[in-house]
Amino acid sequence: MPKRSAARAILTGGLIAGTLDITYACVFFGIRNHVSPIRILQSVARGALGQNAFQGGLKSAALGLFFHFLIALIAATVYFLLSRALRFMVTYAILSGILYGACVYFFMYGIVMRVSAIHSTTLPWSYPWQVLIPNLLIHIFGIGLPIALAVRRYSK
């Protein structure tokens, strides 16, 4: 049985979620929109730099990768902290992870992308289904579940 550890729970969940999500983004949008991984990472940096992110080359791509994993680690931290008060999030980690992943999707697309330098006006449910469904699924199975399972593993 693994040792109880907040740091391990957060790092494991956040790094797995971040890796799965960025891999999905590079494959899905690479195929769908013919976009390079560098451009995808620059689009993450766009949240802070605006359109200038696309002129920054590898530096803005590296910044995008940093922000991407920072957000994943913040998502894992939030789940961990919530699970301290709401113990069912540990006991029912699969269901909680599914719900949390959906919440992360709606938070990212409904709030973060609106208040960032991206200034998206598209509502989270307004994307074409060919984009909405895969994006929602990666947030559920690639972000919410790994974070929930990592927290459960290191909470017992």
C-alpha atoms as a printed R data frame, in Angstrom:
    type eleno elety resid chain resno       x      y       z
1   ATOM     1    CA   MET     A     1   0.000  0.000   0.000
2   ATOM     2    CA   PRO     A     2   1.490  3.393  -0.978
3   ATOM     3    CA   LYS     A     3   2.263  5.910   1.752
4   ATOM     4    CA   ARG     A     4  -0.208  8.731   2.324
5   ATOM     5    CA   SER     A     5   1.230 11.802   0.668
6   ATOM     6    CA   ALA     A     6  -0.396 14.996  -0.553
7   ATOM     7    CA   ALA     A     7   2.596 15.835  -2.747
8   ATOM     8    CA   ARG     A     8   2.600 12.406  -4.413
9   ATOM     9    CA   ALA     A     9  -1.144 12.525  -4.998
10  ATOM    10    CA   ILE     A    10  -0.989 15.981  -6.562
11  ATOM    11    CA   LEU     A    11   2.166 15.395  -8.610
12  ATOM    12    CA   THR     A    12   1.096 11.970  -9.863
13  ATOM    13    CA   GLY     A    13  -2.426 13.071 -10.769
14  ATOM    14    CA   GLY     A    14  -1.354 16.398 -12.242
15  ATOM    15    CA   LEU     A    15   1.512 15.023 -14.317
16  ATOM    16    CA   ILE     A    16  -0.509 12.103 -15.688
17  ATOM    17    CA   ALA     A    17  -3.467 14.377 -16.488
18  ATOM    18    CA   GLY     A    18  -1.222 17.004 -18.080
19  ATOM    19    CA   THR     A    19   0.566 14.400 -20.199
20  ATOM    20    CA   LEU     A    20  -2.644 12.734 -21.395
21  ATOM    21    CA   ASP     A    21  -4.303 16.065 -22.177
22  ATOM    22    CA   ILE     A    22  -1.413 17.591 -24.135
23  ATOM    23    CA   THR     A    23  -0.881 14.322 -26.026
24  ATOM    24    CA   TYR     A    24  -4.569 14.321 -26.951
25  ATOM    25    CA   ALA     A    25  -4.397 17.971 -28.043
26  ATOM    26    CA   CYS     A    26  -1.352 17.367 -30.237
27  ATOM    27    CA   VAL     A    27  -2.848 14.268 -31.871
28  ATOM    28    CA   PHE     A    28  -6.466 15.458 -32.199
29  ATOM    29    CA   PHE     A    29  -5.815 19.012 -33.348
30  ATOM    30    CA   GLY     A    30  -2.718 17.951 -35.265
31  ATOM    31    CA   ILE     A    31  -4.835 15.619 -37.394
32  ATOM    32    CA   ARG     A    32  -8.032 17.688 -37.456
33  ATOM    33    CA   ASN     A    33  -6.509 21.121 -38.062
34  ATOM    34    CA   HIS     A    34  -3.051 20.177 -39.401
35  ATOM    35    CA   VAL     A    35  -1.425 22.057 -36.517
36  ATOM    36    CA   SER     A    36   2.064 21.295 -35.191
37  ATOM    37    CA   PRO     A    37   2.705 20.531 -31.509
38  ATOM    38    CA   ILE     A    38   4.690 23.795 -31.299
39  ATOM    39    CA   ARG     A    39   1.660 25.754 -32.493
40  ATOM    40    CA   ILE     A    40  -0.597 23.921 -30.025
41  ATOM    41    CA   LEU     A    41   1.717 24.818 -27.146
42  ATOM    42    CA   GLN     A    42   1.858 28.412 -28.398
43  ATOM    43    CA   SER     A    43  -1.939 28.451 -28.328
44  ATOM    44    CA   VAL     A    44  -1.744 27.576 -24.616
45  ATOM    45    CA   ALA     A    45   0.687 30.476 -24.086
46  ATOM    46    CA   ARG     A    46  -1.792 32.662 -25.959
47  ATOM    47    CA   GLY     A    47  -3.860 32.706 -22.778
48  ATOM    48    CA   ALA     A    48  -1.183 34.928 -21.216
49  ATOM    49    CA   LEU     A    49   0.520 36.504 -24.233
50  ATOM    50    CA   GLY     A    50  -2.369 36.961 -26.629
51  ATOM    51    CA   GLN     A    51  -1.603 36.741 -30.352
52  ATOM    52    CA   ASN     A    52   2.076 37.504 -29.637
53  ATOM    53    CA   ALA     A    53   2.445 33.889 -28.494
54  ATOM    54    CA   PHE     A    54   2.480 32.792 -32.137
55  ATOM    55    CA   GLN     A    55   5.515 34.994 -32.836
56  ATOM    56    CA   GLY     A    56   7.543 33.662 -29.900
57  ATOM    57    CA   GLY     A    57   8.815 30.431 -31.432
58  ATOM    58    CA   LEU     A    58  10.077 27.772 -29.066
59  ATOM    59    CA   LYS     A    59  10.134 30.197 -26.126
60  ATOM    60    CA   SER     A    60   6.384 30.734 -26.208
61  ATOM    61    CA   ALA     A    61   5.843 27.005 -26.844
62  ATOM    62    CA   ALA     A    62   7.893 26.229 -23.714
63  ATOM    63    CA   LEU     A    63   5.866 28.806 -21.794
64  ATOM    64    CA   GLY     A    64   2.687 27.116 -23.053
65  ATOM    65    CA   LEU     A    65   3.952 23.739 -21.847
66  ATOM    66    CA   PHE     A    66   4.763 25.264 -18.453
67  ATOM    67    CA   PHE     A    67   1.279 26.831 -18.187
68  ATOM    68    CA   HIS     A    68  -0.354 23.588 -19.320
69  ATOM    69    CA   PHE     A    69   1.271 21.546 -16.557
70  ATOM    70    CA   LEU     A    70   0.747 24.322 -14.017
71  ATOM    71    CA   ILE     A    71  -2.984 24.220 -14.755
72  ATOM    72    CA   ALA     A    72  -3.000 20.403 -14.496
73  ATOM    73    CA   LEU     A    73  -1.225 20.586 -11.130
74  ATOM    74    CA   ILE     A    74  -3.659 23.245  -9.924
75  ATOM    75    CA   ALA     A    75  -6.565 20.997 -10.973
76  ATOM    76    CA   ALA     A    76  -5.003 18.130  -8.998
77  ATOM    77    CA   THR     A    77  -4.454 20.391  -5.991
78  ATOM    78    CA   VAL     A    78  -8.067 21.571  -6.040
79  ATOM    79    CA   TYR     A    79  -9.323 17.974  -6.214
80  ATOM    80    CA   PHE     A    80  -7.023 16.940  -3.378
81  ATOM    81    CA   LEU     A    81  -8.147 19.825  -1.159
82  ATOM    82    CA   LEU     A    82 -11.820 19.179  -1.898
83  ATOM    83    CA   SER     A    83 -11.338 15.489  -1.107
84  ATOM    84    CA   ARG     A    84 -10.095 16.363   2.389
85  ATOM    85    CA   ALA     A    85 -13.483 17.905   3.189
86  ATOM    86    CA   LEU     A    86 -15.636 15.680   0.965
87  ATOM    87    CA   ARG     A    87 -14.376 12.158   1.712
88  ATOM    88    CA   PHE     A    88 -16.763 10.603  -0.810
89  ATOM    89    CA   MET     A    89 -14.365 11.955  -3.472
90  ATOM    90    CA   VAL     A    90 -11.847  9.377  -2.234
91  ATOM    91    CA   THR     A    91 -14.357  6.608  -1.521
92  ATOM    92    CA   TYR     A    92 -16.121  7.026  -4.884
93  ATOM    93    CA   ALA     A    93 -13.087  8.126  -6.876
94  ATOM    94    CA   ILE     A    94 -14.312  6.909 -10.273
95  ATOM    95    CA   LEU     A    95 -17.654  8.695 -10.151
96  ATOM    96    CA   SER     A    96 -16.060 11.753  -8.547
97  ATOM    97    CA   GLY     A    97 -13.308 11.810 -11.173
98  ATOM    98    CA   ILE     A    98 -15.840 11.658 -13.997
99  ATOM    99    CA   LEU     A    99 -17.826 14.538 -12.527
100 ATOM   100    CA   TYR     A   100 -14.680 16.513 -11.719
101 ATOM   101    CA   GLY     A   101 -13.360 16.099 -15.270
102 ATOM   102    CA   ALA     A   102 -16.624 17.494 -16.652
103 ATOM   103    CA   CYS     A   103 -16.416 20.386 -14.184
104 ATOM   104    CA   VAL     A   104 -12.838 21.116 -15.272
105 ATOM   105    CA   TYR     A   105 -13.985 21.208 -18.911
106 ATOM   106    CA   PHE     A   106 -16.766 23.695 -18.179
107 ATOM   107    CA   PHE     A   107 -14.484 25.780 -15.957
108 ATOM   108    CA   MET     A   108 -11.712 25.956 -18.576
109 ATOM   109    CA   TYR     A   109 -13.967 26.654 -21.553
110 ATOM   110    CA   GLY     A   110 -16.584 28.672 -19.692
111 ATOM   111    CA   ILE     A   111 -14.395 30.871 -17.521
112 ATOM   112    CA   VAL     A   112 -10.635 30.583 -18.061
113 ATOM   113    CA   MET     A   113 -10.713 31.028 -21.837
114 ATOM   114    CA   ARG     A   114 -13.061 34.002 -21.456
115 ATOM   115    CA   VAL     A   115 -10.974 35.926 -18.917
116 ATOM   116    CA   SER     A   116  -7.586 35.059 -20.422
117 ATOM   117    CA   ALA     A   117  -5.986 36.929 -23.310
118 ATOM   118    CA   ILE     A   118  -7.826 34.508 -25.623
119 ATOM   119    CA   HIS     A   119 -11.138 36.254 -24.810
120 ATOM   120    CA   SER     A   120 -13.213 33.367 -26.145
121 ATOM   121    CA   THR     A   121 -16.891 34.157 -26.519
122 ATOM   122    CA   THR     A   122 -17.846 30.584 -27.414
123 ATOM   123    CA   LEU     A   123 -19.829 28.852 -24.688
124 ATOM   124    CA   PRO     A   124 -18.489 25.434 -23.613
125 ATOM   125    CA   TRP     A   125 -21.490 23.580 -25.081
126 ATOM   126    CA   SER     A   126 -21.531 25.615 -28.322
127 ATOM   127    CA   TYR     A   127 -18.596 23.890 -30.031
128 ATOM   128    CA   PRO     A   128 -19.417 21.515 -32.904
129 ATOM   129    CA   TRP     A   129 -20.089 18.038 -31.491
130 ATOM   130    CA   GLN     A   130 -17.014 16.708 -33.359
131 ATOM   131    CA   VAL     A   131 -14.916 18.927 -31.053
132 ATOM   132    CA   LEU     A   132 -17.101 19.118 -27.936
133 ATOM   133    CA   ILE     A   133 -17.463 15.358 -27.381
134 ATOM   134    CA   PRO     A   134 -13.748 14.450 -27.663
135 ATOM   135    CA   ASN     A   135 -12.733 17.504 -25.596
136 ATOM   136    CA   LEU     A   136 -15.247 16.653 -22.879
137 ATOM   137    CA   LEU     A   137 -14.159 12.994 -22.899
138 ATOM   138    CA   ILE     A   138 -10.467 13.837 -22.494
139 ATOM   139    CA   HIS     A   139 -11.330 16.092 -19.571
140 ATOM   140    CA   ILE     A   140 -13.340 13.274 -17.983
141 ATOM   141    CA   PHE     A   141 -11.065 10.289 -18.686
142 ATOM   142    CA   GLY     A   142  -7.706 12.006 -19.133
143 ATOM   143    CA   ILE     A   143  -7.912 14.656 -16.420
144 ATOM   144    CA   GLY     A   144 -10.652 13.947 -13.865
145 ATOM   145    CA   LEU     A   145 -10.150 10.196 -13.518
146 ATOM   146    CA   PRO     A   146  -6.341 10.134 -13.270
147 ATOM   147    CA   ILE     A   147  -6.412 12.902 -10.678
148 ATOM   148    CA   ALA     A   148  -9.146 11.177  -8.647
149 ATOM   149    CA   LEU     A   149  -7.399  7.801  -8.791
150 ATOM   150    CA   ALA     A   150  -4.045  9.304  -7.793
151 ATOM   151    CA   VAL     A   151  -5.655 11.072  -4.845
152 ATOM   152    CA   ARG     A   152  -7.380  7.841  -3.794
153 ATOM   153    CA   ARG     A   153  -4.138  5.860  -4.099
154 ATOM   154    CA   TYR     A   154  -2.190  8.222  -1.862
155 ATOM   155    CA   SER     A   155  -5.026  8.925   0.583
156 ATOM   156    CA   LYS     A   156  -5.330  5.499   2.162
